[in-house]
């Protein structure tokens, strides 16, 4: 016993500490030589994009301020009363074609057909063309029956169907213009299936085209019948109000260029033909036609005091598909038409610059990228990499100014500003991805999914089948993994900021992480509002 040796027990090895220490050492080894230069370069690029967007927004704010102060909106220069009086005295009404493209629109087909057939215009000078690409035979029969009902009332309704969906909406509109009875028509009006124009729509649009033979398009604003339906529809209303009140109005008032919105507009058929007609090479056939017509020297005008009722997407799934199409299509069109616009000799250098830089690049690409990469990726990353200095005026004051300029068009929703910022940042994930797909012409570049419409069922006079409050949805359809990954990233940056930083930036990060988690777990836009 005296010679016994008592050995000290070996210390236990903590695998968690070793793993954590190894990861920390690995991070320290790559942070300065690799991560810092990459992040600094990304920061400079994002700052440049943020400044570009800021300058463009301030420019439009100055222009719209001058237009409103001077009361010189372009459409106010026309003497519509004199044109109307001449039409009524001489009875020389132009032939007008109204096109309503639709695809399985069971909730809204009665609304759109009824509104178009109720337009105030001489019945012998108006043709309502229903372009039905529906795949549901029962629904086709119902739409045809509705058209027949209006025919019996004396309205000249043409019900047209196709055996395929080649070209989607553009294909339907193109085929519709090839019908023999369209040869006598001078103007064509386009309404999507959920649009409900007022009776005097033609009297407030067609005279502009009669007064100015260089005018190709008269565009009306949109008015949303379900804007108060839920928080998501209120948040959708804000950027669309800005689009019409500022972007479109500036383009119209400066006689430069603005894009056709695909509906609620009147085209001169000669201009459509001169521009090469409808093309289905992208998912934004309306913008494609507008750019080509503009390059031919045709002019557009926005009638800012004329609104057409329509519907906002009520579910997040429908809204996400819509935003993919609206973001992917313009980027793809930019890729396809960049050289054509640059080499066009018919328009001025200023107009080329406006279409390429301001309209296409800054608004349709940079706006999405700077929102996602700068505010959701790069700025949070600077918290983890303190070697990269973030200029606070660029990170705070510029986006704050841009946000206030955007929100000023919808003053009734100013109290929702924080929710709108968080929601737009989440949506920028999908818009940025869609813009990249459009530029690279990757998969889903030509994906066309018709936006689901509900017809504002509880408020309409028509008898429409009720929509269930809780549509069946599988877990895979509710869970959005990209949003959850972004939420975890933002949450990690928030905790790191709380522990190691002396500022309060973690407040924004926690709110933004919460927004990503809420949408990622399917807790917004999954229950149809009633």
XYZ file of C-alpha atoms in Angstrom:
530
model
C 0.000 0.000 0.000
C 2.936 2.264 0.796
C 4.250 1.883 -2.801
C 0.916 2.463 -4.364
C 0.777 5.324 -6.800
C -2.370 7.441 -6.850
C -2.821 8.893 -10.327
C -4.540 12.211 -10.857
C -7.784 11.817 -12.882
C -7.407 13.169 -16.449
C -9.422 16.300 -17.183
C -12.553 15.710 -19.237
C -12.423 16.945 -22.816
C -15.342 19.268 -23.696
C -16.063 18.637 -27.345
C -18.390 21.619 -27.522
C -15.683 24.007 -26.297
C -13.153 22.546 -28.715
C -15.558 22.797 -31.651
C -16.502 26.345 -30.762
C -12.850 27.296 -30.326
C -11.969 25.716 -33.685
C -14.756 27.550 -35.486
C -13.730 30.819 -33.839
C -10.113 30.344 -34.887
C -11.140 29.438 -38.425
C -13.323 32.551 -38.610
C -10.450 34.713 -37.356
C -8.123 33.233 -40.002
C -10.419 33.952 -42.966
C -12.122 37.134 -41.748
C -9.390 39.692 -42.423
C -7.766 38.290 -45.599
C -10.951 37.028 -47.316
C -14.220 38.211 -45.776
C -13.243 41.849 -45.186
C -12.261 42.641 -48.832
C -15.350 40.900 -50.204
C -17.690 42.608 -47.768
C -16.054 45.993 -48.321
C -16.476 45.641 -52.107
C -20.116 44.595 -51.659
C -20.654 47.599 -49.376
C -19.277 50.032 -51.973
C -21.451 48.517 -54.703
C -24.547 48.714 -52.499
C -23.758 52.307 -51.528
C -23.479 53.210 -55.212
C -26.842 51.565 -55.943
C -28.419 53.283 -52.946
C -27.193 56.686 -54.159
C -28.506 55.959 -57.663
C -31.919 55.135 -56.286
C -31.875 58.159 -53.977
C -31.069 60.571 -56.819
C -33.777 59.059 -59.011
C -36.377 59.345 -56.242
C -35.433 62.938 -55.412
C -35.556 63.889 -59.099
C -39.074 62.493 -59.429
C -40.144 64.232 -56.221
C -38.922 67.574 -57.603
C -40.697 67.045 -60.933
C -43.981 65.974 -59.379
C -43.776 68.881 -56.938
C -43.386 71.352 -59.822
C -46.197 69.697 -61.775
C -48.603 69.936 -58.836
C -47.619 73.461 -57.830
C -47.960 74.771 -61.384
C -51.044 72.687 -62.119
C -49.611 71.565 -65.444
C -50.399 67.916 -65.676
C -50.238 66.989 -69.315
C -53.784 65.706 -69.653
C -55.185 69.061 -68.466
C -53.897 70.767 -71.625
C -56.547 69.115 -73.792
C -59.991 70.620 -74.324
C -62.090 67.489 -73.944
C -65.396 69.353 -73.869
C -64.837 70.752 -77.372
C -63.929 67.300 -78.707
C -67.012 65.727 -77.117
C -69.241 68.448 -78.541
C -67.791 67.892 -82.014
C -68.368 64.137 -81.761
C -71.984 64.558 -80.713
C -72.736 67.125 -83.413
C -71.077 65.350 -86.334
C -71.796 61.796 -85.108
C -68.321 60.749 -86.307
C -67.611 58.336 -83.464
C -64.537 56.144 -83.975
C -64.908 52.368 -83.864
C -63.642 51.055 -80.518
C -62.695 47.486 -79.623
C -62.705 46.385 -75.976
C -60.594 43.279 -75.259
C -61.049 41.236 -72.062
C -58.460 38.426 -71.817
C -59.327 35.814 -69.204
C -58.248 32.383 -67.994
C -60.447 30.408 -65.599
C -61.803 33.603 -64.025
C -64.910 32.119 -62.423
C -65.128 34.744 -59.663
C -64.844 37.865 -61.828
C -65.976 37.111 -65.377
C -69.448 38.588 -64.789
C -67.955 41.744 -63.296
C -65.603 42.475 -66.178
C -68.029 41.586 -68.976
C -70.843 43.530 -67.338
C -68.665 46.619 -66.818
C -67.363 46.567 -70.402
C -70.834 46.095 -71.866
C -72.089 49.001 -69.764
C -69.650 51.518 -71.256
C -71.299 54.654 -72.590
C -70.608 54.693 -76.343
C -72.797 54.259 -79.448
C -73.619 50.548 -79.631
C -72.897 50.373 -83.367
C -69.364 51.774 -82.783
C -68.366 49.436 -79.943
C -67.225 45.802 -79.979
C -66.630 43.889 -76.751
C -64.269 40.985 -77.397
C -64.049 38.326 -74.680
C -60.829 36.312 -75.150
C -61.403 33.184 -73.095
C -58.443 30.802 -72.728
C -60.105 28.860 -69.911
C -59.366 25.148 -69.675
C -62.520 24.457 -67.640
C -65.256 23.518 -70.123
C -68.044 24.211 -67.639
C -66.659 27.678 -66.993
C -66.321 28.302 -70.726
C -69.998 27.532 -71.135
C -70.870 29.964 -68.335
C -68.769 32.743 -69.869
C -70.330 32.155 -73.274
C -73.780 32.227 -71.695
C -72.960 35.567 -70.059
C -71.829 36.958 -73.421
C -75.048 35.731 -75.033
C -77.059 37.471 -72.343
C -75.482 40.813 -73.250
C -75.875 40.151 -76.967
C -79.613 39.815 -76.407
C -79.513 43.256 -74.774
C -78.108 44.755 -77.973
C -74.399 44.843 -77.150
C -71.986 43.683 -79.865
C -70.114 40.992 -77.928
C -67.689 38.575 -79.588
C -66.788 35.446 -77.648
C -63.415 34.058 -78.817
C -61.634 30.922 -77.619
C -58.414 29.116 -78.534
C -57.387 25.482 -78.444
C -54.062 26.414 -76.829
C -52.502 29.087 -74.622
C -49.607 29.949 -76.909
C -48.193 33.306 -75.869
C -50.537 33.469 -72.854
C -52.100 36.946 -72.625
C -49.997 38.403 -75.448
C -51.027 35.531 -77.708
C -54.697 36.029 -76.918
C -54.541 39.788 -77.578
C -52.584 39.243 -80.799
C -55.041 36.666 -82.116
C -57.941 38.893 -81.141
C -56.651 41.752 -83.290
C -56.482 39.432 -86.323
C -60.251 38.902 -86.457
C -61.901 40.298 -89.622
C -64.338 42.517 -87.734
C -61.420 44.374 -86.083
C -60.294 45.919 -89.396
C -62.715 48.831 -88.978
C -61.624 49.558 -85.388
C -59.396 52.561 -84.734
C -58.738 52.083 -81.011
C -58.476 49.098 -78.690
C -59.188 49.150 -74.943
C -57.772 46.421 -72.696
C -59.211 45.373 -69.360
C -57.982 42.434 -67.280
C -60.692 40.147 -65.980
C -60.984 41.856 -62.574
C -61.197 45.436 -63.898
C -64.483 47.320 -63.715
C -64.452 50.633 -65.627
C -67.026 53.342 -65.044
C -69.587 54.092 -67.751
C -67.826 57.256 -68.947
C -64.385 55.624 -69.350
C -64.326 55.949 -73.154
C -65.507 59.571 -73.063
C -62.607 60.409 -70.726
C -59.898 58.637 -72.756
C -60.670 58.367 -76.479
C -60.876 62.178 -77.081
C -57.184 62.513 -76.183
C -56.323 60.186 -79.052
C -58.581 62.106 -81.441
C -56.977 65.423 -80.503
C -53.339 64.311 -80.924
C -52.462 61.954 -83.833
C -48.986 61.346 -82.289
C -50.559 59.840 -79.166
C -50.503 56.043 -79.001
C -51.671 55.250 -75.464
C -53.977 56.731 -72.847
C -53.443 55.074 -69.461
C -55.809 55.305 -66.491
C -54.990 54.751 -62.810
C -56.002 51.747 -60.745
C -58.383 51.873 -57.786
C -58.393 48.887 -55.454
C -61.763 47.629 -54.238
C -60.223 45.374 -51.584
C -57.448 47.643 -50.286
C -58.965 47.564 -46.781
C -59.378 43.788 -46.774
C -56.332 43.005 -44.623
C -52.891 44.286 -43.676
C -51.264 42.669 -46.717
C -53.546 44.459 -49.188
C -52.937 47.777 -47.414
C -49.196 47.245 -47.781
C -49.595 46.390 -51.479
C -51.517 49.602 -52.079
C -48.636 51.877 -51.019
C -46.065 51.109 -53.774
C -48.793 50.964 -56.431
C -50.088 54.398 -55.415
C -46.540 55.723 -55.715
C -46.204 54.081 -59.121
C -49.227 55.918 -60.541
C -48.986 59.180 -58.585
C -45.280 59.739 -59.148
C -43.531 57.368 -61.575
C -46.238 57.346 -64.245
C -47.141 61.012 -63.759
C -43.516 62.133 -64.100
C -43.087 60.087 -67.281
C -46.286 61.524 -68.721
C -45.702 65.149 -67.702
C -42.111 65.281 -68.982
C -43.142 63.632 -72.279
C -40.365 61.103 -71.759
C -41.660 57.574 -71.284
C -43.714 55.384 -68.964
C -44.718 51.765 -69.287
C -48.131 50.438 -70.170
C -49.649 48.609 -67.194
C -51.269 45.909 -69.295
C -54.822 47.000 -68.543
C -57.073 50.054 -68.130
C -55.513 51.665 -71.192
C -56.578 52.678 -74.700
C -54.220 52.004 -77.614
C -54.278 53.371 -81.138
C -54.319 50.182 -83.212
C -52.080 51.802 -85.812
C -49.424 52.334 -83.116
C -49.678 48.699 -81.979
C -49.175 47.553 -85.557
C -46.342 50.019 -86.157
C -44.514 48.733 -83.059
C -44.701 45.141 -84.294
C -47.777 43.990 -82.397
C -47.937 41.885 -79.270
C -44.913 39.682 -78.524
C -44.685 36.879 -75.996
C -40.905 36.781 -75.558
C -41.200 37.939 -71.924
C -43.857 37.876 -69.200
C -44.305 41.672 -69.472
C -45.826 41.929 -72.926
C -47.347 45.281 -71.971
C -43.980 46.873 -71.178
C -42.447 45.281 -74.252
C -45.062 46.879 -76.529
C -44.713 50.259 -74.790
C -40.924 50.339 -75.245
C -41.146 49.374 -78.923
C -43.873 51.943 -79.599
C -41.829 54.612 -77.816
C -38.810 53.821 -80.001
C -41.032 54.420 -83.034
C -41.719 57.945 -81.808
C -45.219 57.413 -80.369
C -46.233 59.307 -77.227
C -48.191 58.264 -74.128
C -50.327 60.089 -71.607
C -51.589 59.253 -68.112
C -55.029 60.516 -67.069
C -54.375 60.855 -63.362
C -57.927 61.723 -62.350
C -59.438 58.631 -63.994
C -59.409 55.432 -61.911
C -60.575 51.916 -62.784
C -61.629 49.551 -60.015
C -59.750 46.272 -59.692
C -58.536 43.781 -57.123
C -55.306 43.212 -55.213
C -54.049 39.663 -54.523
C -55.587 38.463 -51.259
C -53.154 35.616 -50.542
C -49.389 35.661 -50.169
C -49.043 32.803 -52.652
C -50.859 34.761 -55.369
C -48.918 37.920 -54.553
C -45.573 36.090 -54.667
C -46.313 34.666 -58.129
C -47.411 38.100 -59.343
C -44.259 39.772 -58.038
C -42.064 37.110 -59.630
C -43.629 37.873 -63.018
C -43.435 41.631 -62.510
C -39.751 41.474 -61.474
C -38.456 38.757 -63.795
C -40.122 40.114 -66.950
C -38.649 43.658 -66.890
C -35.134 42.338 -66.215
C -35.461 39.881 -69.088
C -36.809 42.622 -71.368
C -33.854 44.839 -70.384
C -31.499 42.077 -71.499
C -33.329 41.583 -74.797
C -33.819 45.234 -75.758
C -30.710 46.980 -74.400
C -28.879 46.966 -77.718
C -32.015 47.859 -79.694
C -32.700 50.883 -77.490
C -29.066 51.994 -77.572
C -28.840 51.880 -81.385
C -32.246 53.443 -82.060
C -31.789 56.645 -84.088
C -35.372 57.863 -83.978
C -35.467 58.983 -80.342
C -33.295 61.456 -78.456
C -30.328 60.564 -76.276
C -32.277 61.794 -73.243
C -35.113 59.366 -73.959
C -32.669 56.482 -74.464
C -31.016 57.353 -71.157
C -34.384 57.511 -69.403
C -35.585 54.158 -70.734
C -32.304 52.294 -70.165
C -31.090 53.846 -66.924
C -34.004 55.279 -64.946
C -36.963 53.197 -66.106
C -35.310 49.809 -66.652
C -32.097 49.612 -64.628
C -32.736 51.687 -61.503
C -36.458 51.024 -60.995
C -36.688 47.411 -62.179
C -33.324 45.979 -61.080
C -31.361 48.237 -58.709
C -34.415 48.972 -56.540
C -34.842 45.256 -55.765
C -31.162 44.468 -55.339
C -30.297 47.358 -53.045
C -33.284 46.591 -50.812
C -32.332 42.952 -50.357
C -28.535 42.803 -50.604
C -27.825 46.081 -48.775
C -30.441 46.119 -46.019
C -30.829 42.364 -45.495
C -27.343 40.972 -46.241
C -24.528 43.515 -46.246
C -25.539 45.829 -43.387
C -26.194 42.942 -40.944
C -22.891 41.373 -42.049
C -20.955 44.502 -41.044
C -21.991 43.763 -37.453
C -20.166 40.432 -37.614
C -17.131 42.016 -39.322
C -16.245 45.176 -37.342
C -13.263 45.878 -39.644
C -15.736 47.087 -42.286
C -17.015 50.551 -41.418
C -20.634 51.332 -42.310
C -21.351 55.021 -43.095
C -24.472 55.729 -41.069
C -25.764 58.566 -43.308
C -25.853 56.094 -46.205
C -27.359 53.331 -44.085
C -29.962 55.480 -42.294
C -30.729 58.821 -43.923
C -30.859 57.745 -47.582
C -33.259 54.815 -47.087
C -35.340 56.918 -44.683
C -35.737 59.632 -47.328
C -36.588 57.099 -50.033
C -39.149 55.464 -47.759
C -40.845 58.744 -46.882
C -41.021 59.754 -50.553
C -42.635 56.425 -51.377
C -45.115 56.582 -48.513
C -46.173 60.171 -49.227
C -48.449 58.966 -52.032
C -50.623 57.051 -49.553
C -50.978 59.356 -46.513
C -53.795 57.270 -45.041
C -51.314 54.422 -44.482
C -48.458 56.374 -42.909
C -49.096 54.670 -39.572
C -48.271 51.365 -41.293
C -44.863 52.574 -42.430
C -42.839 50.215 -40.205
C -44.865 47.193 -41.319
C -44.461 48.261 -44.955
C -40.661 48.529 -44.625
C -40.396 45.064 -43.063
C -42.768 43.536 -45.629
C -40.980 45.142 -48.589
C -37.622 43.869 -47.326
C -38.981 40.334 -47.213
C -40.489 40.659 -50.705
C -37.177 42.003 -52.014
C -35.828 38.467 -51.561
C -38.219 37.162 -54.221
C -37.932 40.225 -56.455
C -34.118 40.119 -56.446
C -34.143 36.421 -57.257
C -36.653 37.004 -60.066
C -34.587 39.878 -61.509
C -31.493 37.646 -61.567
C -33.480 34.886 -63.281
C -34.650 37.410 -65.885
C -31.152 38.722 -66.582
C -29.669 35.235 -66.855
C -32.728 33.756 -68.620
C -32.637 30.900 -66.144
C -35.463 28.519 -65.293
C -38.870 30.082 -64.544
C -37.967 33.055 -66.761
C -41.176 32.610 -68.774
C -43.315 31.264 -65.951
C -46.844 32.638 -66.216
C -49.262 31.924 -63.387
C -52.497 33.908 -63.512
C -53.032 35.900 -60.316
C -55.873 34.369 -58.327
C -58.852 36.701 -57.993
C -61.766 36.536 -55.563
C -64.061 39.126 -57.094
C -64.558 40.925 -53.759
C -67.373 38.422 -53.422
C -69.130 39.757 -50.330
C -69.578 43.252 -51.755
C -70.737 42.554 -55.284
C -74.275 42.405 -56.550
C -73.641 39.282 -58.584
C -74.243 35.831 -57.206
C -70.810 34.274 -56.943
C -69.954 31.061 -55.102
C -68.546 31.783 -51.666
C -64.869 31.286 -51.089
C -63.930 29.140 -48.141
C -62.276 31.041 -45.321
C -59.534 28.482 -44.855
C -58.342 27.043 -48.163
C -56.698 23.669 -47.876
C -52.937 23.990 -47.858
C -50.209 21.488 -47.264
C -47.313 22.189 -44.907
C -44.929 22.365 -47.874
C -46.997 25.197 -49.342
C -47.061 27.157 -46.075
C -43.392 26.871 -45.161
C -40.954 29.098 -47.081
C -37.406 27.980 -46.347
C -35.611 30.971 -47.862
C -37.466 33.299 -45.512
C -36.668 31.068 -42.538
C -32.969 31.010 -43.434
C -32.945 34.793 -43.727
C -34.766 35.063 -40.403
C -32.125 32.921 -38.670
C -29.349 35.019 -40.206
C -30.922 38.290 -39.066
C -31.585 36.858 -35.597
C -27.964 35.772 -35.241
C -26.769 39.252 -36.238
C -29.222 40.794 -33.758
C -27.920 38.717 -30.837
C -24.320 39.459 -31.811
C -25.121 43.172 -31.884
C -26.824 43.000 -28.480
C -23.805 41.308 -26.874
C -20.816 43.019 -28.495
C -22.002 46.402 -29.829
C -22.930 49.604 -28.077
C -25.642 50.744 -30.519
C -29.296 49.770 -30.822
C -29.220 48.360 -34.328
C -30.446 45.033 -32.946
C -33.959 46.522 -32.665
C -34.274 46.693 -36.460
C -32.665 43.273 -36.848
C -35.090 41.655 -34.399
C -38.104 43.222 -36.129
C -36.852 42.186 -39.562
C -36.069 38.672 -38.355
C -39.606 38.462 -36.967
C -41.045 39.513 -40.335
C -39.032 36.815 -42.129
C -40.171 34.178 -39.610
C -43.845 35.202 -39.775
C -43.923 34.987 -43.575
C -41.627 31.963 -43.651
C -43.977 30.021 -41.376
C -47.009 30.967 -43.467
C -48.724 33.296 -41.017
C -49.625 35.985 -43.547
C -51.866 35.763 -46.577
C -52.932 32.149 -45.993
C -56.512 32.770 -44.880
C -58.767 34.470 -47.405
C -60.106 37.620 -45.682
C -63.855 38.057 -45.380
